[in-house]
Amino acid sequence: MSSAVVFAYHNVGVRCLAVLLAHGVDVSLVVTHQDDPDENVWFGSVASLAALHHIPVVAPEVGELPALAEQMKALAPDFVFSFYYRYMLPAAIVDVASRGALNMHGSLLPKYRGRAPVNWAVLHGETETGASLHYMATKPDAGDLVAQQAVPILPNDTAKEVFDKVTCAAEVCLNDALPGLLDGSASRVPLDLGRGSYCGRRRPEDGRIDWQRSAGEIHNLIRAVAPPYPGAFTTFHGETLKVLRSHYRGEAAKRSNNTPRLYCDDGRLYIDCCDGQRFEALALELNETPLTAAEFESRFGAATLLGE
């Protein structure tokens, strides 16, 4: 029986840990994170799954990882796995695994290495993404590839909807690759990093809408940061307006004067953009309060300009 120490968090962590256990891997320790009380925790608990299987769980801070490496030597794991664990694992931990340390990343590597790969893929209007199982290296998301599983990104998918697909892709990817890892027959394919990209962390302020962008680009931003993420926003009549959900069909703007505006049309809210196209605003919040079409008309009239 092969043994492993698993570093995991989020839904990908839950599902991939479940795959290891289903294949009979002896998981001697699970390393996870304490939930941040200031974060919207909308995902599953790795710690709860580990407790169900009577697996010891620790949640060290990043500065405590070198000491954890010393403790892991006594466990002598065959593998170290990282499934959406948020800290970069130091070489001292990676080197403990006698048969290798592997990470599951939420993109089709080498594209979208780094942070928030699903959100970046949606923001850039990609039509597919997926999950990649690869060996860990000194650079993040740069080691040899073992397996990938692709999923489609549809034109109106939000990042949460895509992340749910990526979670399933990660489960399928690991489930299919694990037998080869355990018996030593799995292939290793070097990544050509020159054909990929690296993306940094996204912050709530990155959700501010630039009304000089095209309708498609603004729609991509809205769905990339839609709830449970912080949401796209703009300053509107001195208040904060969030556009939490949109639907884009490539329709021409009602008025083609290249002036962004929000208006009501047949009981629905639309936004005309500067490229002469529009999208439907499915969910709006004004100062954290939902803004319906009727409420918009009552307060602002049939139409009002944006981006001034």
C-alpha atoms as a PDB file:
ATOM      1  CA  MET A   1       0.000   0.000   0.000  1.00  0.00           C
ATOM      2  CA  SER A   2       1.321   3.428  -0.976  1.00  0.00           C
ATOM      3  CA  SER A   3       1.364   6.189   1.616  1.00  0.00           C
ATOM      4  CA  ALA A   4       0.939   9.946   1.315  1.00  0.00           C
ATOM      5  CA  VAL A   5       0.848  13.221   3.168  1.00  0.00           C
ATOM      6  CA  VAL A   6      -1.815  15.482   1.666  1.00  0.00           C
ATOM      7  CA  PHE A   7      -1.864  19.278   1.649  1.00  0.00           C
ATOM      8  CA  ALA A   8      -5.376  20.308   0.677  1.00  0.00           C
ATOM      9  CA  TYR A   9      -8.098  22.948   0.878  1.00  0.00           C
ATOM     10  CA  HIS A  10     -11.295  23.965  -0.916  1.00  0.00           C
ATOM     11  CA  ASN A  11     -13.581  21.723  -2.991  1.00  0.00           C
ATOM     12  CA  VAL A  12     -10.732  20.413  -5.149  1.00  0.00           C
ATOM     13  CA  GLY A  13      -8.991  19.361  -1.938  1.00  0.00           C
ATOM     14  CA  VAL A  14     -12.080  17.522  -0.717  1.00  0.00           C
ATOM     15  CA  ARG A  15     -12.697  15.628  -3.944  1.00  0.00           C
ATOM     16  CA  CYS A  16      -9.051  14.728  -4.585  1.00  0.00           C
ATOM     17  CA  LEU A  17      -8.551  13.503  -1.021  1.00  0.00           C
ATOM     18  CA  ALA A  18     -11.638  11.342  -1.515  1.00  0.00           C
ATOM     19  CA  VAL A  19     -10.077   9.865  -4.665  1.00  0.00           C
ATOM     20  CA  LEU A  20      -6.878   8.896  -2.823  1.00  0.00           C
ATOM     21  CA  LEU A  21      -8.868   7.201  -0.079  1.00  0.00           C
ATOM     22  CA  ALA A  22     -11.060   5.365  -2.601  1.00  0.00           C
ATOM     23  CA  HIS A  23      -7.906   3.941  -4.209  1.00  0.00           C
ATOM     24  CA  GLY A  24      -6.634   2.687  -0.859  1.00  0.00           C
ATOM     25  CA  VAL A  25      -3.799   5.189  -0.427  1.00  0.00           C
ATOM     26  CA  ASP A  26      -2.691   5.342   3.209  1.00  0.00           C
ATOM     27  CA  VAL A  27      -2.999   9.052   4.034  1.00  0.00           C
ATOM     28  CA  SER A  28      -1.047   9.461   7.255  1.00  0.00           C
ATOM     29  CA  LEU A  29      -1.519  13.228   7.642  1.00  0.00           C
ATOM     30  CA  VAL A  30      -3.677  15.985   6.147  1.00  0.00           C
ATOM     31  CA  VAL A  31      -2.369  19.550   6.165  1.00  0.00           C
ATOM     32  CA  THR A  32      -4.956  22.271   5.544  1.00  0.00           C
ATOM     33  CA  HIS A  33      -5.814  25.877   6.446  1.00  0.00           C
ATOM     34  CA  GLN A  34      -7.881  27.449   9.164  1.00  0.00           C
ATOM     35  CA  ASP A  35     -10.876  29.138   7.550  1.00  0.00           C
ATOM     36  CA  ASP A  36     -10.496  32.911   7.453  1.00  0.00           C
ATOM     37  CA  PRO A  37     -13.447  34.536   9.304  1.00  0.00           C
ATOM     38  CA  ASP A  38     -13.246  37.469   6.864  1.00  0.00           C
ATOM     39  CA  GLU A  39     -13.555  35.202   3.810  1.00  0.00           C
ATOM     40  CA  ASN A  40     -16.755  33.968   2.216  1.00  0.00           C
ATOM     41  CA  VAL A  41     -16.296  30.238   2.873  1.00  0.00           C
ATOM     42  CA  TRP A  42     -18.642  28.712   0.285  1.00  0.00           C
ATOM     43  CA  PHE A  43     -16.659  25.507  -0.244  1.00  0.00           C
ATOM     44  CA  GLY A  44     -16.284  22.120   1.439  1.00  0.00           C
ATOM     45  CA  SER A  45     -14.081  21.209   4.392  1.00  0.00           C
ATOM     46  CA  VAL A  46     -11.016  19.029   3.905  1.00  0.00           C
ATOM     47  CA  ALA A  47     -10.645  18.791   7.689  1.00  0.00           C
ATOM     48  CA  SER A  48     -14.155  17.349   8.038  1.00  0.00           C
ATOM     49  CA  LEU A  49     -13.483  14.645   5.440  1.00  0.00           C
ATOM     50  CA  ALA A  50     -10.178  13.747   7.110  1.00  0.00           C
ATOM     51  CA  ALA A  51     -11.873  13.535  10.520  1.00  0.00           C
ATOM     52  CA  LEU A  52     -14.467  11.179   9.074  1.00  0.00           C
ATOM     53  CA  HIS A  53     -11.609   8.841   8.134  1.00  0.00           C
ATOM     54  CA  HIS A  54      -9.743   9.331  11.441  1.00  0.00           C
ATOM     55  CA  ILE A  55      -6.794  11.008   9.713  1.00  0.00           C
ATOM     56  CA  PRO A  56      -4.744  13.490  11.790  1.00  0.00           C
ATOM     57  CA  VAL A  57      -5.131  17.088  10.614  1.00  0.00           C
ATOM     58  CA  VAL A  58      -2.868  20.104  11.151  1.00  0.00           C
ATOM     59  CA  ALA A  59      -3.203  23.692   9.901  1.00  0.00           C
ATOM     60  CA  PRO A  60       0.209  25.372  10.226  1.00  0.00           C
ATOM     61  CA  GLU A  61       1.024  28.928   9.219  1.00  0.00           C
ATOM     62  CA  VAL A  62       3.460  29.343   6.349  1.00  0.00           C
ATOM     63  CA  GLY A  63       6.379  30.005   8.704  1.00  0.00           C
ATOM     64  CA  GLU A  64       5.766  26.677  10.444  1.00  0.00           C
ATOM     65  CA  LEU A  65       6.176  24.552   7.303  1.00  0.00           C
ATOM     66  CA  PRO A  66       9.941  23.925   7.718  1.00  0.00           C
ATOM     67  CA  ALA A  67       9.309  22.420  11.163  1.00  0.00           C
ATOM     68  CA  LEU A  68       6.525  20.310   9.688  1.00  0.00           C
ATOM     69  CA  ALA A  69       9.017  18.878   7.198  1.00  0.00           C
ATOM     70  CA  GLU A  70      11.012  17.442  10.099  1.00  0.00           C
ATOM     71  CA  GLN A  71       7.874  15.805  11.519  1.00  0.00           C
ATOM     72  CA  MET A  72       7.012  14.353   8.113  1.00  0.00           C
ATOM     73  CA  LYS A  73      10.319  12.505   7.860  1.00  0.00           C
ATOM     74  CA  ALA A  74       9.114  10.103  10.548  1.00  0.00           C
ATOM     75  CA  LEU A  75       6.045   9.320   8.412  1.00  0.00           C
ATOM     76  CA  ALA A  76       8.254   8.512   5.398  1.00  0.00           C
ATOM     77  CA  PRO A  77       5.472   9.017   2.807  1.00  0.00           C
ATOM     78  CA  ASP A  78       5.797   7.669  -0.707  1.00  0.00           C
ATOM     79  CA  PHE A  79       4.013  10.733  -2.085  1.00  0.00           C
ATOM     80  CA  VAL A  80       3.203  14.294  -1.133  1.00  0.00           C
ATOM     81  CA  PHE A  81       0.100  15.716  -2.792  1.00  0.00           C
ATOM     82  CA  SER A  82      -1.056  19.332  -2.904  1.00  0.00           C
ATOM     83  CA  PHE A  83      -4.682  19.955  -3.839  1.00  0.00           C
ATOM     84  CA  TYR A  84      -5.497  23.680  -3.808  1.00  0.00           C
ATOM     85  CA  TYR A  85      -3.299  24.237  -0.779  1.00  0.00           C
ATOM     86  CA  ARG A  86      -2.563  27.974  -0.681  1.00  0.00           C
ATOM     87  CA  TYR A  87       1.097  28.007   0.340  1.00  0.00           C
ATOM     88  CA  MET A  88       4.046  27.128  -1.868  1.00  0.00           C
ATOM     89  CA  LEU A  89       5.614  24.010  -0.362  1.00  0.00           C
ATOM     90  CA  PRO A  90       9.303  24.389   0.534  1.00  0.00           C
ATOM     91  CA  ALA A  91      11.859  21.988  -0.927  1.00  0.00           C
ATOM     92  CA  ALA A  92      12.298  20.392   2.505  1.00  0.00           C
ATOM     93  CA  ILE A  93       8.708  19.114   2.324  1.00  0.00           C
ATOM     94  CA  VAL A  94       8.812  18.170  -1.361  1.00  0.00           C
ATOM     95  CA  ASP A  95      11.983  16.152  -0.797  1.00  0.00           C
ATOM     96  CA  VAL A  96      10.395  14.038   1.968  1.00  0.00           C
ATOM     97  CA  ALA A  97       8.337  12.107  -0.592  1.00  0.00           C
ATOM     98  CA  SER A  98      10.355   9.118  -1.786  1.00  0.00           C
ATOM     99  CA  ARG A  99       8.292   8.729  -4.979  1.00  0.00           C
ATOM    100  CA  GLY A 100       7.498  12.345  -5.743  1.00  0.00           C
ATOM    101  CA  ALA A 101       5.441  15.391  -4.816  1.00  0.00           C
ATOM    102  CA  LEU A 102       2.526  16.321  -7.063  1.00  0.00           C
ATOM    103  CA  ASN A 103       0.122  19.245  -7.340  1.00  0.00           C
ATOM    104  CA  MET A 104      -3.324  19.606  -8.887  1.00  0.00           C
ATOM    105  CA  HIS A 105      -3.680  22.966 -10.636  1.00  0.00           C
ATOM    106  CA  GLY A 106      -6.904  24.492 -11.958  1.00  0.00           C
ATOM    107  CA  SER A 107      -5.887  25.244 -15.539  1.00  0.00           C
ATOM    108  CA  LEU A 108      -4.554  23.529 -18.639  1.00  0.00           C
ATOM    109  CA  LEU A 109      -0.868  24.046 -17.913  1.00  0.00           C
ATOM    110  CA  PRO A 110       1.302  25.752 -18.957  1.00  0.00           C
ATOM    111  CA  LYS A 111      -1.484  28.339 -19.355  1.00  0.00           C
ATOM    112  CA  TYR A 112      -2.568  30.286 -16.266  1.00  0.00           C
ATOM    113  CA  ARG A 113       0.137  29.247 -13.853  1.00  0.00           C
ATOM    114  CA  GLY A 114      -0.135  30.976 -10.484  1.00  0.00           C
ATOM    115  CA  ARG A 115      -3.098  32.373  -8.575  1.00  0.00           C
ATOM    116  CA  ALA A 116      -6.843  32.373  -9.391  1.00  0.00           C
ATOM    117  CA  PRO A 117      -6.484  30.470 -12.688  1.00  0.00           C
ATOM    118  CA  VAL A 118     -10.231  29.980 -13.193  1.00  0.00           C
ATOM    119  CA  ASN A 119     -11.031  33.658 -12.671  1.00  0.00           C
ATOM    120  CA  TRP A 120      -8.279  34.734 -15.062  1.00  0.00           C
ATOM    121  CA  ALA A 121      -9.432  32.279 -17.729  1.00  0.00           C
ATOM    122  CA  VAL A 122     -13.004  33.609 -17.563  1.00  0.00           C
ATOM    123  CA  LEU A 123     -11.778  37.211 -17.552  1.00  0.00           C
ATOM    124  CA  HIS A 124      -9.782  36.598 -20.733  1.00  0.00           C
ATOM    125  CA  GLY A 125     -12.727  35.006 -22.503  1.00  0.00           C
ATOM    126  CA  GLU A 126     -11.231  31.509 -22.794  1.00  0.00           C
ATOM    127  CA  THR A 127     -13.515  28.808 -24.171  1.00  0.00           C
ATOM    128  CA  GLU A 128     -11.950  25.979 -22.185  1.00  0.00           C
ATOM    129  CA  THR A 129      -9.858  25.316 -19.113  1.00  0.00           C
ATOM    130  CA  GLY A 130      -9.364  22.288 -16.898  1.00  0.00           C
ATOM    131  CA  ALA A 131      -7.227  20.588 -14.293  1.00  0.00           C
ATOM    132  CA  SER A 132      -3.577  19.527 -14.508  1.00  0.00           C
ATOM    133  CA  LEU A 133      -1.740  17.025 -12.301  1.00  0.00           C
ATOM    134  CA  HIS A 134       1.974  17.741 -12.292  1.00  0.00           C
ATOM    135  CA  TYR A 135       5.141  17.213 -10.282  1.00  0.00           C
ATOM    136  CA  MET A 136       6.225  20.104  -8.102  1.00  0.00           C
ATOM    137  CA  ALA A 137       9.285  22.137  -9.042  1.00  0.00           C
ATOM    138  CA  THR A 138      11.101  25.181  -7.717  1.00  0.00           C
ATOM    139  CA  LYS A 139       8.907  27.490  -9.808  1.00  0.00           C
ATOM    140  CA  PRO A 140       5.158  27.364  -9.173  1.00  0.00           C
ATOM    141  CA  ASP A 141       3.109  25.147 -11.492  1.00  0.00           C
ATOM    142  CA  ALA A 142       6.170  24.370 -13.588  1.00  0.00           C
ATOM    143  CA  GLY A 143       6.987  20.686 -13.014  1.00  0.00           C
ATOM    144  CA  ASP A 144       6.487  17.750 -15.368  1.00  0.00           C
ATOM    145  CA  LEU A 145       2.902  17.081 -16.401  1.00  0.00           C
ATOM    146  CA  VAL A 146       1.276  13.738 -15.551  1.00  0.00           C
ATOM    147  CA  ALA A 147      -2.304  14.240 -16.747  1.00  0.00           C
ATOM    148  CA  GLN A 148      -4.885  16.849 -17.763  1.00  0.00           C
ATOM    149  CA  GLN A 149      -8.652  17.001 -18.047  1.00  0.00           C
ATOM    150  CA  ALA A 150     -10.318  19.789 -20.059  1.00  0.00           C
ATOM    151  CA  VAL A 151     -13.752  21.365 -19.509  1.00  0.00           C
ATOM    152  CA  PRO A 152     -15.629  23.937 -21.614  1.00  0.00           C
ATOM    153  CA  ILE A 153     -16.240  27.531 -20.591  1.00  0.00           C
ATOM    154  CA  LEU A 154     -19.560  28.647 -22.046  1.00  0.00           C
ATOM    155  CA  PRO A 155     -20.116  32.324 -22.960  1.00  0.00           C
ATOM    156  CA  ASN A 156     -22.265  33.108 -19.918  1.00  0.00           C
ATOM    157  CA  ASP A 157     -20.640  30.825 -17.336  1.00  0.00           C
ATOM    158  CA  THR A 158     -19.568  32.517 -14.119  1.00  0.00           C
ATOM    159  CA  ALA A 159     -16.251  31.719 -12.474  1.00  0.00           C
ATOM    160  CA  LYS A 160     -18.120  29.728  -9.795  1.00  0.00           C
ATOM    161  CA  GLU A 161     -19.809  27.599 -12.455  1.00  0.00           C
ATOM    162  CA  VAL A 162     -16.468  27.017 -14.163  1.00  0.00           C
ATOM    163  CA  PHE A 163     -14.798  26.228 -10.839  1.00  0.00           C
ATOM    164  CA  ASP A 164     -17.426  23.530 -10.229  1.00  0.00           C
ATOM    165  CA  LYS A 165     -16.498  21.998 -13.586  1.00  0.00           C
ATOM    166  CA  VAL A 166     -12.787  22.220 -12.747  1.00  0.00           C
ATOM    167  CA  THR A 167     -13.442  20.431  -9.451  1.00  0.00           C
ATOM    168  CA  CYS A 168     -15.002  17.548 -11.379  1.00  0.00           C
ATOM    169  CA  ALA A 169     -12.129  17.655 -13.869  1.00  0.00           C
ATOM    170  CA  ALA A 170      -9.595  17.423 -11.030  1.00  0.00           C
ATOM    171  CA  GLU A 171     -11.393  14.397  -9.590  1.00  0.00           C
ATOM    172  CA  VAL A 172     -11.484  12.631 -12.984  1.00  0.00           C
ATOM    173  CA  CYS A 173      -7.871  13.568 -13.745  1.00  0.00           C
ATOM    174  CA  LEU A 174      -6.551  12.166 -10.468  1.00  0.00           C
ATOM    175  CA  ASN A 175      -8.777   9.096 -10.567  1.00  0.00           C
ATOM    176  CA  ASP A 176      -7.520   8.191 -14.044  1.00  0.00           C
ATOM    177  CA  ALA A 177      -3.843   8.960 -13.348  1.00  0.00           C
ATOM    178  CA  LEU A 178      -3.524   7.472  -9.881  1.00  0.00           C
ATOM    179  CA  PRO A 179      -3.188   3.790 -10.854  1.00  0.00           C
ATOM    180  CA  GLY A 180      -0.180   4.658 -13.028  1.00  0.00           C
ATOM    181  CA  LEU A 181       1.369   6.728 -10.259  1.00  0.00           C
ATOM    182  CA  LEU A 182       0.959   3.912  -7.765  1.00  0.00           C
ATOM    183  CA  ASP A 183       2.414   1.202 -10.029  1.00  0.00           C
ATOM    184  CA  GLY A 184       5.137   3.440 -11.472  1.00  0.00           C
ATOM    185  CA  SER A 185       3.908   3.474 -15.054  1.00  0.00           C
ATOM    186  CA  ALA A 186       2.678   7.098 -15.211  1.00  0.00           C
ATOM    187  CA  SER A 187       4.349   9.293 -17.816  1.00  0.00           C
ATOM    188  CA  ARG A 188       6.079  12.630 -17.174  1.00  0.00           C
ATOM    189  CA  VAL A 189       5.978  15.314 -19.864  1.00  0.00           C
ATOM    190  CA  PRO A 190       8.075  18.488 -19.373  1.00  0.00           C
ATOM    191  CA  LEU A 191       6.072  21.715 -19.594  1.00  0.00           C
ATOM    192  CA  ASP A 192       7.064  24.314 -22.166  1.00  0.00           C
ATOM    193  CA  LEU A 193       6.651  27.402 -19.991  1.00  0.00           C
ATOM    194  CA  GLY A 194       7.254  29.662 -22.976  1.00  0.00           C
ATOM    195  CA  ARG A 195       3.868  28.618 -24.356  1.00  0.00           C
ATOM    196  CA  GLY A 196       2.067  29.493 -21.152  1.00  0.00           C
ATOM    197  CA  SER A 197       1.383  32.383 -18.822  1.00  0.00           C
ATOM    198  CA  TYR A 198       1.671  33.306 -15.164  1.00  0.00           C
ATOM    199  CA  CYS A 199      -1.035  35.245 -13.344  1.00  0.00           C
ATOM    200  CA  GLY A 200      -0.944  36.930  -9.964  1.00  0.00           C
ATOM    201  CA  ARG A 201      -3.444  37.230  -7.184  1.00  0.00           C
ATOM    202  CA  ARG A 202      -6.712  39.068  -7.835  1.00  0.00           C
ATOM    203  CA  ARG A 203      -8.059  41.561  -5.281  1.00  0.00           C
ATOM    204  CA  PRO A 204     -11.561  43.010  -4.796  1.00  0.00           C
ATOM    205  CA  GLU A 205     -10.496  46.365  -6.256  1.00  0.00           C
ATOM    206  CA  ASP A 206      -9.650  44.581  -9.532  1.00  0.00           C
ATOM    207  CA  GLY A 207     -13.404  44.288 -10.044  1.00  0.00           C
ATOM    208  CA  ARG A 208     -13.849  47.994 -10.909  1.00  0.00           C
ATOM    209  CA  ILE A 209     -15.498  48.314 -14.330  1.00  0.00           C
ATOM    210  CA  ASP A 210     -13.765  50.306 -17.058  1.00  0.00           C
ATOM    211  CA  TRP A 211     -16.648  51.576 -19.198  1.00  0.00           C
ATOM    212  CA  GLN A 212     -14.307  52.232 -22.137  1.00  0.00           C
ATOM    213  CA  ARG A 213     -14.009  48.480 -22.619  1.00  0.00           C
ATOM    214  CA  SER A 214     -16.215  46.536 -25.011  1.00  0.00           C
ATOM    215  CA  ALA A 215     -19.469  44.900 -23.932  1.00  0.00           C
ATOM    216  CA  GLY A 216     -17.844  41.475 -24.191  1.00  0.00           C
ATOM    217  CA  GLU A 217     -14.874  42.484 -22.059  1.00  0.00           C
ATOM    218  CA  ILE A 218     -17.071  44.022 -19.364  1.00  0.00           C
ATOM    219  CA  HIS A 219     -19.298  40.931 -19.385  1.00  0.00           C
ATOM    220  CA  ASN A 220     -16.215  38.747 -18.933  1.00  0.00           C
ATOM    221  CA  LEU A 221     -15.152  40.814 -15.914  1.00  0.00           C
ATOM    222  CA  ILE A 222     -18.625  40.574 -14.388  1.00  0.00           C
ATOM    223  CA  ARG A 223     -18.762  36.783 -14.662  1.00  0.00           C
ATOM    224  CA  ALA A 224     -15.121  36.379 -13.583  1.00  0.00           C
ATOM    225  CA  VAL A 225     -15.821  38.050 -10.222  1.00  0.00           C
ATOM    226  CA  ALA A 226     -19.520  37.201  -9.780  1.00  0.00           C
ATOM    227  CA  PRO A 227     -20.623  35.840  -6.364  1.00  0.00           C
ATOM    228  CA  PRO A 228     -19.317  34.121  -4.320  1.00  0.00           C
ATOM    229  CA  TYR A 229     -16.437  36.374  -5.422  1.00  0.00           C
ATOM    230  CA  PRO A 230     -16.616  40.109  -4.545  1.00  0.00           C
ATOM    231  CA  GLY A 231     -18.373  41.273  -7.724  1.00  0.00           C
ATOM    232  CA  ALA A 232     -17.808  43.893 -10.435  1.00  0.00           C
ATOM    233  CA  PHE A 233     -18.577  47.464  -9.406  1.00  0.00           C
ATOM    234  CA  THR A 234     -18.672  51.087 -10.485  1.00  0.00           C
ATOM    235  CA  THR A 235     -19.372  54.481  -8.980  1.00  0.00           C
ATOM    236  CA  PHE A 236     -22.941  55.429  -9.848  1.00  0.00           C
ATOM    237  CA  HIS A 237     -24.501  58.765  -8.857  1.00  0.00           C
ATOM    238  CA  GLY A 238     -22.055  58.928  -5.958  1.00  0.00           C
ATOM    239  CA  GLU A 239     -22.914  55.430  -4.748  1.00  0.00           C
ATOM    240  CA  THR A 240     -21.470  51.954  -5.339  1.00  0.00           C
ATOM    241  CA  LEU A 241     -23.278  49.949  -7.975  1.00  0.00           C
ATOM    242  CA  LYS A 242     -22.421  46.251  -8.311  1.00  0.00           C
ATOM    243  CA  VAL A 243     -23.214  44.322 -11.473  1.00  0.00           C
ATOM    244  CA  LEU A 244     -23.366  40.776 -10.101  1.00  0.00           C
ATOM    245  CA  ARG A 245     -24.653  38.871 -13.125  1.00  0.00           C
ATOM    246  CA  SER A 246     -24.935  39.635 -16.828  1.00  0.00           C
ATOM    247  CA  HIS A 247     -26.060  37.895 -20.010  1.00  0.00           C
ATOM    248  CA  TYR A 248     -24.322  38.630 -23.306  1.00  0.00           C
ATOM    249  CA  ARG A 249     -25.828  37.733 -26.666  1.00  0.00           C
ATOM    250  CA  GLY A 250     -23.836  39.981 -29.007  1.00  0.00           C
ATOM    251  CA  GLU A 251     -26.810  42.313 -29.488  1.00  0.00           C
ATOM    252  CA  ALA A 252     -26.466  45.830 -30.878  1.00  0.00           C
ATOM    253  CA  ALA A 253     -26.885  48.661 -28.395  1.00  0.00           C
ATOM    254  CA  LYS A 254     -30.251  50.403 -28.429  1.00  0.00           C
ATOM    255  CA  ARG A 255     -28.482  53.697 -29.031  1.00  0.00           C
ATOM    256  CA  SER A 256     -25.232  53.510 -31.009  1.00  0.00           C
ATOM    257  CA  ASN A 257     -23.644  56.759 -29.808  1.00  0.00           C
ATOM    258  CA  ASN A 258     -20.774  54.992 -28.022  1.00  0.00           C
ATOM    259  CA  THR A 259     -21.951  56.283 -24.626  1.00  0.00           C
ATOM    260  CA  PRO A 260     -22.271  53.647 -21.876  1.00  0.00           C
ATOM    261  CA  ARG A 261     -25.671  53.825 -20.241  1.00  0.00           C
ATOM    262  CA  LEU A 262     -27.972  51.766 -18.046  1.00  0.00           C
ATOM    263  CA  TYR A 263     -31.616  51.640 -19.046  1.00  0.00           C
ATOM    264  CA  CYS A 264     -34.861  49.741 -18.752  1.00  0.00           C
ATOM    265  CA  ASP A 265     -36.248  48.037 -21.856  1.00  0.00           C
ATOM    266  CA  ASP A 266     -39.491  46.057 -21.683  1.00  0.00           C
ATOM    267  CA  GLY A 267     -39.091  45.511 -17.927  1.00  0.00           C
ATOM    268  CA  ARG A 268     -35.454  44.403 -18.165  1.00  0.00           C
ATOM    269  CA  LEU A 269     -32.228  46.243 -17.413  1.00  0.00           C
ATOM    270  CA  TYR A 270     -29.588  46.584 -20.130  1.00  0.00           C
ATOM    271  CA  ILE A 271     -26.239  48.304 -20.445  1.00  0.00           C
ATOM    272  CA  ASP A 272     -25.177  49.836 -23.757  1.00  0.00           C
ATOM    273  CA  CYS A 273     -21.392  49.908 -24.130  1.00  0.00           C
ATOM    274  CA  CYS A 274     -18.988  52.086 -26.077  1.00  0.00           C
ATOM    275  CA  ASP A 275     -18.424  49.460 -28.794  1.00  0.00           C
ATOM    276  CA  GLY A 276     -22.061  49.649 -29.894  1.00  0.00           C
ATOM    277  CA  GLN A 277     -23.129  46.405 -28.216  1.00  0.00           C
ATOM    278  CA  ARG A 278     -25.141  45.723 -25.095  1.00  0.00           C
ATOM    279  CA  PHE A 279     -25.671  43.084 -22.436  1.00  0.00           C
ATOM    280  CA  GLU A 280     -28.502  42.401 -20.017  1.00  0.00           C
ATOM    281  CA  ALA A 281     -27.847  43.205 -16.356  1.00  0.00           C
ATOM    282  CA  LEU A 282     -29.447  40.273 -14.535  1.00  0.00           C
ATOM    283  CA  ALA A 283     -28.509  41.254 -10.965  1.00  0.00           C
ATOM    284  CA  LEU A 284     -27.627  44.692  -9.633  1.00  0.00           C
ATOM    285  CA  GLU A 285     -26.938  45.976  -6.144  1.00  0.00           C
ATOM    286  CA  LEU A 286     -26.849  49.619  -5.147  1.00  0.00           C
ATOM    287  CA  ASN A 287     -24.987  50.059  -1.845  1.00  0.00           C
ATOM    288  CA  GLU A 288     -25.478  46.341  -1.098  1.00  0.00           C
ATOM    289  CA  THR A 289     -29.252  46.502  -1.760  1.00  0.00           C
ATOM    290  CA  PRO A 290     -30.760  44.712  -4.791  1.00  0.00           C
ATOM    291  CA  LEU A 291     -31.849  47.101  -7.543  1.00  0.00           C
ATOM    292  CA  THR A 292     -34.731  45.847  -9.684  1.00  0.00           C
ATOM    293  CA  ALA A 293     -35.875  47.309 -12.991  1.00  0.00           C
ATOM    294  CA  ALA A 294     -38.928  48.877 -11.344  1.00  0.00           C
ATOM    295  CA  GLU A 295     -36.821  50.424  -8.580  1.00  0.00           C
ATOM    296  CA  PHE A 296     -34.313  51.704 -11.124  1.00  0.00           C
ATOM    297  CA  GLU A 297     -37.049  53.432 -13.160  1.00  0.00           C
ATOM    298  CA  SER A 298     -38.626  54.903 -10.051  1.00  0.00           C
ATOM    299  CA  ARG A 299     -35.357  56.411  -8.860  1.00  0.00           C
ATOM    300  CA  PHE A 300     -33.448  57.233 -12.067  1.00  0.00           C
ATOM    301  CA  GLY A 301     -35.979  57.256 -14.867  1.00  0.00           C
ATOM    302  CA  ALA A 302     -35.839  55.140 -18.011  1.00  0.00           C
ATOM    303  CA  ALA A 303     -32.091  55.600 -18.608  1.00  0.00           C
ATOM    304  CA  THR A 304     -28.957  57.058 -17.087  1.00  0.00           C
ATOM    305  CA  LEU A 305     -25.366  57.422 -18.211  1.00  0.00           C
ATOM    306  CA  LEU A 306     -22.505  55.330 -16.829  1.00  0.00           C
ATOM    307  CA  GLY A 307     -18.806  55.980 -16.390  1.00  0.00           C
ATOM    308  CA  GLU A 308     -18.990  59.732 -15.843  1.00  0.00           C
END
